[in-house]
XYZ file of C-alpha atoms in Angstrom:
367
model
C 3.363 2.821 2.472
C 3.657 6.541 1.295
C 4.931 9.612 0.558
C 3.885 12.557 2.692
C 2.065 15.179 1.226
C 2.541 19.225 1.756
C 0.941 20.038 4.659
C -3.082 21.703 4.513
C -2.837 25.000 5.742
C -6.254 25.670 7.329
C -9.021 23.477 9.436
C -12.403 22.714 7.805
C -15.666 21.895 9.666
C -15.684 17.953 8.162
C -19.653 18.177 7.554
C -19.571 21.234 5.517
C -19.602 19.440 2.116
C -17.958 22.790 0.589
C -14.612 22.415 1.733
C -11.820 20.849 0.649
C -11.530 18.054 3.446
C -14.669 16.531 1.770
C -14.414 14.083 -0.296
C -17.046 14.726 -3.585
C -19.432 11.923 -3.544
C -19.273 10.488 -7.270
C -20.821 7.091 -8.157
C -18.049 4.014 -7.198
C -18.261 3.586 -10.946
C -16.491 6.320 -11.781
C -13.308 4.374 -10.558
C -13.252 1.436 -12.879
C -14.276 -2.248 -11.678
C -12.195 -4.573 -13.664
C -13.321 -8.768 -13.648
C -10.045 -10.835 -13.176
C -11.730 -13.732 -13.323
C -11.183 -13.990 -17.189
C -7.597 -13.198 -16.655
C -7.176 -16.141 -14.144
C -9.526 -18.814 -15.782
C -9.718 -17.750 -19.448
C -7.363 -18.367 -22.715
C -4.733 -16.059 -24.144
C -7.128 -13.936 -25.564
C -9.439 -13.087 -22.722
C -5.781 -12.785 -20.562
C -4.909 -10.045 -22.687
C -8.240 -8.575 -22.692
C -8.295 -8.247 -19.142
C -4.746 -7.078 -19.313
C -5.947 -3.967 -21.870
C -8.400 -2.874 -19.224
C -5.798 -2.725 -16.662
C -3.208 -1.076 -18.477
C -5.578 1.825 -19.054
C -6.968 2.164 -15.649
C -3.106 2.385 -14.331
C -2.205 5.008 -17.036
C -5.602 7.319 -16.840
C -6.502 6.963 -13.338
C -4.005 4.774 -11.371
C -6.801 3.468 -9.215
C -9.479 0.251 -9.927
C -11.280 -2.245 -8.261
C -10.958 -5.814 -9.077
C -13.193 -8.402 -8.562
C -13.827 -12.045 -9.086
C -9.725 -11.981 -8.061
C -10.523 -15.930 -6.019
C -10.061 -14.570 -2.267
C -13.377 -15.713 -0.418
C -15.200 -13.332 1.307
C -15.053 -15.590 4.337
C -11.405 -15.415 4.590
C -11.638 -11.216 5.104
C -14.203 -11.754 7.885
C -11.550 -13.780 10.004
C -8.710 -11.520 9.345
C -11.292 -8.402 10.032
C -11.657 -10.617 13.481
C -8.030 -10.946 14.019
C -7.760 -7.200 13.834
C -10.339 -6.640 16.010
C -8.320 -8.952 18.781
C -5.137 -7.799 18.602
C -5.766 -4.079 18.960
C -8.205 -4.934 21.641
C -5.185 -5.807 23.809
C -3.937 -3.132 25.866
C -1.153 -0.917 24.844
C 1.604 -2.963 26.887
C 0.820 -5.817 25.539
C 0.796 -4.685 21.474
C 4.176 -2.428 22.210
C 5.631 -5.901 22.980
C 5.976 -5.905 19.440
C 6.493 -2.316 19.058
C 8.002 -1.487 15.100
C 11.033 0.200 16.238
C 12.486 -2.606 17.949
C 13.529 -4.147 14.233
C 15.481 -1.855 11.616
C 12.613 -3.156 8.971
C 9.284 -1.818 9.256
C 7.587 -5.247 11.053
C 5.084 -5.140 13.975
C 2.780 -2.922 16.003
C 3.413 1.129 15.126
C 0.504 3.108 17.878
C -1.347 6.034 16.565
C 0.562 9.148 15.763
C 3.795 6.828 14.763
C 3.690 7.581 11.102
C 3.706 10.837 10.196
C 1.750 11.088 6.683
C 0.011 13.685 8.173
C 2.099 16.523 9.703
C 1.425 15.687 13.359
C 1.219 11.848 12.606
C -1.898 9.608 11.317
C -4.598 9.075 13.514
C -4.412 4.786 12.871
C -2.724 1.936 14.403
C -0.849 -0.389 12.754
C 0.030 -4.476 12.335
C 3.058 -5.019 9.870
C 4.589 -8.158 8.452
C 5.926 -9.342 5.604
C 7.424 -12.221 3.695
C 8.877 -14.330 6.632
C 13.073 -14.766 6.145
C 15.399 -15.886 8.882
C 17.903 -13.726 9.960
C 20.751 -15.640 8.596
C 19.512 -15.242 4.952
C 21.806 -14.881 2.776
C 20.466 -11.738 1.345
C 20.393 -10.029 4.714
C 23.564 -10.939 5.793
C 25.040 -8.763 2.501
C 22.804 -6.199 4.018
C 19.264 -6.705 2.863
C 17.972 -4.980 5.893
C 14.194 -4.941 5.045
C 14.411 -9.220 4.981
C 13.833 -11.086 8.343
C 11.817 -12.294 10.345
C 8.390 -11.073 11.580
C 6.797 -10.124 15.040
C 4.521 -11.540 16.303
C 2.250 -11.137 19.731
C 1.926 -13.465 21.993
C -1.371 -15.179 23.588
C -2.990 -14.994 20.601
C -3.384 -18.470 19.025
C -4.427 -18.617 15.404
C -3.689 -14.506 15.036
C -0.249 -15.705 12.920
C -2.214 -18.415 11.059
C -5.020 -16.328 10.365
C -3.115 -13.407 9.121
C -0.166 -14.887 7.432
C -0.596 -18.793 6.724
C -4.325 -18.032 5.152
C -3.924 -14.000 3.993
C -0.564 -12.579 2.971
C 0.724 -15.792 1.390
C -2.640 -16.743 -0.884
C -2.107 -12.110 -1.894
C 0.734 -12.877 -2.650
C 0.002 -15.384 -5.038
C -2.644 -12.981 -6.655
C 0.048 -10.132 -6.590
C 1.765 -12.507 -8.527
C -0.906 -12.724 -11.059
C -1.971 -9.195 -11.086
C 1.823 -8.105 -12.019
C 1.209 -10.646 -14.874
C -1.264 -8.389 -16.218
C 0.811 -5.701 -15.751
C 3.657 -6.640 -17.794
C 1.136 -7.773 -20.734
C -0.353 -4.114 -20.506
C 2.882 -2.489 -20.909
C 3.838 -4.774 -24.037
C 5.965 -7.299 -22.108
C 5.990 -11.553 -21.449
C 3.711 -12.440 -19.010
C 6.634 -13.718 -17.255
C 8.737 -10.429 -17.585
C 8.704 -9.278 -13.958
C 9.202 -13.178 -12.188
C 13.082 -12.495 -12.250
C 12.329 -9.508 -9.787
C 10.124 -11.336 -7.790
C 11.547 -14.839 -5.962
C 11.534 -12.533 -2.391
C 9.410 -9.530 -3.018
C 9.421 -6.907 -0.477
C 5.928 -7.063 -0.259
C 4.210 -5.910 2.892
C 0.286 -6.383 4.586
C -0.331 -3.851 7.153
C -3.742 -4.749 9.059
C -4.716 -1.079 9.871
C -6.839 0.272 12.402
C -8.642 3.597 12.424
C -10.750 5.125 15.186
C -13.545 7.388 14.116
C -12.989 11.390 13.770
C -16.063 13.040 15.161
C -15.907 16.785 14.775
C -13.943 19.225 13.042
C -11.189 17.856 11.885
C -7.478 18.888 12.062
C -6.180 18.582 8.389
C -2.672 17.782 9.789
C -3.605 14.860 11.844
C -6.149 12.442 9.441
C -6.647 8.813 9.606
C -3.573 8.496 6.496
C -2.524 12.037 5.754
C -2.221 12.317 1.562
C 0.565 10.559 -0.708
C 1.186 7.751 -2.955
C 2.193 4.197 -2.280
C 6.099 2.880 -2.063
C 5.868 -0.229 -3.546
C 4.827 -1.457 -7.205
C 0.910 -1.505 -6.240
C -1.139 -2.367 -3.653
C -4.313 -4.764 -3.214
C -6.643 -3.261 -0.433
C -9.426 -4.656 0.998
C -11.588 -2.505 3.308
C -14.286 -2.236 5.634
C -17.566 -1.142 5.024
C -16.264 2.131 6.953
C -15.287 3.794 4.086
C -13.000 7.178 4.390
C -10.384 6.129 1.526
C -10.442 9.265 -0.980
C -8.629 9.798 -4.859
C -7.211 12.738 -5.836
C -8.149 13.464 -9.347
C -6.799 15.644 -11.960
C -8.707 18.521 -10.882
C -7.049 18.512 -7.195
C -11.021 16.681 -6.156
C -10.798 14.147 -3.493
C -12.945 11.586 -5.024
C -14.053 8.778 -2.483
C -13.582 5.315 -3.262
C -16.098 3.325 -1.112
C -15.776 -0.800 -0.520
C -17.549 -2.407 -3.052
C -18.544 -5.851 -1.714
C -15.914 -8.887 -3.198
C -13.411 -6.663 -4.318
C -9.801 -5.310 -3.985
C -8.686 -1.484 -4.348
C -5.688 -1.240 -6.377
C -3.521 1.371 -7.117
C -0.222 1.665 -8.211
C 2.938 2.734 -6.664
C 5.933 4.789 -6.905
C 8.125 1.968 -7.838
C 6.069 0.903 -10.623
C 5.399 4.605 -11.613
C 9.612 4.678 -12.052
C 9.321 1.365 -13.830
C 7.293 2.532 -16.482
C 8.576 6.537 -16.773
C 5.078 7.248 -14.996
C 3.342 5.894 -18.146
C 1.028 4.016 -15.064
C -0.028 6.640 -12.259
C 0.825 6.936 -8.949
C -1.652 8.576 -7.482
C -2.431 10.399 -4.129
C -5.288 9.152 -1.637
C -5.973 9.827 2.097
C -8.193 8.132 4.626
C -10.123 10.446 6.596
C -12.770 8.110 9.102
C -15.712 10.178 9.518
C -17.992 6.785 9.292
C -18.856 7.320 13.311
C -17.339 3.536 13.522
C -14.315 1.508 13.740
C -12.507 1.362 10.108
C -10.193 -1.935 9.512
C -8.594 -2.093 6.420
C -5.348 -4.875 4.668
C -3.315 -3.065 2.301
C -1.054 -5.664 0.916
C 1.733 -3.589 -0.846
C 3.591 -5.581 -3.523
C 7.242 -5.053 -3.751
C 10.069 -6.196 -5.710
C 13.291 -8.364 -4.583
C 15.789 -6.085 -2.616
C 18.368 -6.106 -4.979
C 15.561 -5.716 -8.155
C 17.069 -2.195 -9.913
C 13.875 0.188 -10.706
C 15.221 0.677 -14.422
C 13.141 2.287 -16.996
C 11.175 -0.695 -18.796
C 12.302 -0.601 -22.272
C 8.604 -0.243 -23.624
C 9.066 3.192 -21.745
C 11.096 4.780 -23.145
C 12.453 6.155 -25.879
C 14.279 9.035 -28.011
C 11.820 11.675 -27.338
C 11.209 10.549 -23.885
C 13.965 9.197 -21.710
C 13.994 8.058 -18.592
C 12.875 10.537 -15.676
C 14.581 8.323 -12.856
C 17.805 7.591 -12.227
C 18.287 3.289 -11.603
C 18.472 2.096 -7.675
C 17.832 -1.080 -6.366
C 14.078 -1.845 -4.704
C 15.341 -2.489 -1.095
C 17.519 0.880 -1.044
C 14.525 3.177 -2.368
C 11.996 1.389 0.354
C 14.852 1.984 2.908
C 14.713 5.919 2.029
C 11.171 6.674 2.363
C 10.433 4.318 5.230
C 13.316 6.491 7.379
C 11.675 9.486 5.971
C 8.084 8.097 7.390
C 8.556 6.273 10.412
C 9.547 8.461 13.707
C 11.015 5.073 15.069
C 13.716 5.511 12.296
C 13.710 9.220 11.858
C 17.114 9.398 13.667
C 18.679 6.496 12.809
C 21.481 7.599 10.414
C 22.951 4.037 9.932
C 19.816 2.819 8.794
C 19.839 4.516 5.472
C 21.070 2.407 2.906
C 21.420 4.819 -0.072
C 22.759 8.794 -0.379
C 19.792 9.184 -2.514
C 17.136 12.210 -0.452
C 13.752 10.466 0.191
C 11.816 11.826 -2.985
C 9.111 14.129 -0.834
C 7.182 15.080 -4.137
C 3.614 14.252 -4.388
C 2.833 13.909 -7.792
C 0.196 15.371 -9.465
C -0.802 13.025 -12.334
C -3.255 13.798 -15.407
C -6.051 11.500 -13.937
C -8.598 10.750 -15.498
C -11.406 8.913 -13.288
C -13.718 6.619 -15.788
C-alpha cells in the first residue's frame, strides 16, 4: 500500500522525454539483482553473504530485484490468467465483492478508489490476505484488519489459483527474505519470527489500463509514495511503467526482468530500523499501449507486533526517530487515509496517531 505523495502541479506531454513525468531510461542494472538462491540452498556462510548484499541494497537504494527466489515462472502465468478473468467480468459482478463492504482492506476496489494520486489511481484492484475467521481471537479484541477474505463467485479455481498456489508459497519466501533481513541488520536469523505467526501481509492482483496521451499528473496508474508494510515482493508484467525515485528527485524505471521479484522496503521496516533501510518512493505510470497486471505481495507484521526501534539502530548519538505503535494500528491509519471507502469512517480508526502524509526523501543511491 502507500503513502500519497504532494500533488504535481502542472501536466506534461508523456512522450516528451524532457519532462518530469518521464521516467530516465537507465540500464535495469543500475537497480541491483541480488541471487537468493545461495541464501535458500547454501551454508551459513553463503546465507550471510547473500544477507550483506541485501542489507546494502535496502540502506543505499531501498529497491532490488531478486532472483533464483524458487517461485516457477509457470505459477505467474496462471495467476496473470486469473487476473485477466476476474476483471473481465462486468462491473456488477466484481462490486459483488466491492472493498468497502469489510472494515479491512479485502476485495475488488474499481479505478479511481484509491487516491495515491490526487483524483484517484487509474488501476483496479483484487485484495486478500491471510485468511482468519471472524471469531479469531485476535479480532474479537479488535484486530480489525484479520478476517476473512472475499471472494467472487462463478469463478472456479480463481481462489485456488490466487491464494492456495500464490499468496501462501510468498508468504513462505517473505518468510525467508525477512531472514535475510534480520542477518543484515546484525540480528538471529530467527529475530523477527515472534512478530510474524499472523502477519498482516497483503497480495493485491492489480490491474492497469493503458494511458495514451498526455497525461494528467494527478490521476496516474499509482500516484507516488512508499509502501505500508515491512517490504514488498512484486512481480510484474512485461508492461512495465513502475518508476524509482532517486536521490536526485529522477524517476528511474525499473522494468520486469524475466524470473524475478521487485522488492522494496516499507515504512514499517524503515521505523524498525530508524530508516537505516530506505523507504523509497515509486509510481506506476502505464504508457506501454497494453494491459499492465502486476502482484505486489506486501509483507506485514502480526497486529499487535510494536514497530520499536531495533536495538542495532540505535544508539546515543542517534535515537529513535519514531515513537512505538503496534503494526495493525499504523496499517489502520494510512489505509483510512487512502481508501475513499473508509475516508469517513471515524470508528474505523484504531489509533489518535495522524496518518504520517510525508513522503520521504531518502539519500538513494541506485547501484
Amino acid at each position: 500500500m502507500g503513502t500519497p505523495s504532494a500533488a504535481l502541479e502542472a501536466k506534461f506531454d508523456m512522450h516528451d522525454p524532457t519532462n518530469s513525468l518521464f521516467g530516465k531510461r537507465l540500464p535495469f542494472n543500475e537497480i541491483p539483482v541480488i541471487d537468493f538462491g545461495p541464501f535458500l540452498n547454501g551454508a551459513d556462510e553463503a546465507r550471510e553473504e547473500v544477507a550483506a548484499h541485501i542489507g546494502a541494497a535496502c540502506r543505499e537504494a531501498g529497491f532490488f530485484y531478486l532472483k533464483n527466489h524458487g517461485i516457477p515462472d509457470e505459477l505467474f502465468g496462471r495467476v496473470y490468467a486469473q487476473a485477466r478473468r476476474f476483471f473481465s467480468l462486468p462491473e456488477d459482478k466484481k462490486r459483488e465483492v466491492y472493498v468497502g463492504l469489510t472494515d479491512r482492506v479485502r476485495g475488488y476496489s474499481p479505478i479511481r478508489e484509491e487516491k495515491l494520486s490526487k483524483k484517484g489511481d487509474l488501476k483496479e484492484s483484487f485484495d486478500l490476505a491471510l485468511e482468519i475467521p471472524e471469531d479469531d481471537p485476535d479480532r474479537l479484541l479488535g484486530a480489525r484488519l484479520y478476517g476473512p477474505n472475499l471472494w467472487p463467485s462463478d469463478l472456479p479455481g480463481f481462489r485456488e489459483t490466487i491464494y492456495d498456489d500464490y499468496f501462501l508459497r510468498v508468504m513462505e519466501l517473505g518468510k525467508q527474505v525477512l531472514q535475510a533481513f534480520a542477518l543484515a541488520l546484525s540480528l538471529p536469523d530467527d529475530y523477527f519470527n515472534k512478530f510474524t505467526h499472523k502477519p498482516l501481509s497483503n497480495l493485491r492482483v492489480l490491474y492497469y489500463p493503458p494511458q495514451d496521451g498526455p497525461i494528467d499528473p494527478d490521476m496516474l496508474g499509482c500516484g507516488a509514495h512508499t509502501d505500508y508494510e515491512c517490504f514488498t515482493l512484486l512481480a510484474q508484467t512485461d508492461a512495465g511503467g513502475l518508476q524509482v525515485q532517486n536521490a536526485s528527485g529522477e524517476w528511474v524505471e525499473a522494468p520486469p526482468i524475466p524470473g524475478t521479484f521487485v522488492v522494496n522496503i516499507g515504512d514499517m521496516m524503515a521505523r524498525w530500523t530508524n530508516d537505516v533501510f530506505a523507504s523509497t518512493p515509486h509510481r506506476v505510470i502505464n504508457r506501454s499501449g497494453r494491459e499492465r497486471f502486476s502482484l505486489p505481495f506486501f509483507f506485514g507484521a502480526d497486529y499487535w507486533a510494536p514497530l520499536s526501534c531495533l536495538p542495532t539502530c540505535q544508539s546515543p548519538s542517534n535515537p529513535p526517530k519514531y515513537p512505538s505503535i503496534k503494526a495493525g494500528d499504523y496499517l489502520c491509519s494510512r489505509y483510512d487515509s487512502t481508501f475513499r471507502s473508509l475516508e469517513h469512517d471515524e470508528s474505523a480508526v484504531e489509533t489518535s496517531q495522524k496518518p504520517d502524509r510525508r513522503l520521504k526523501r531518502h539519500a538513494v543511491k541506485i547501484v
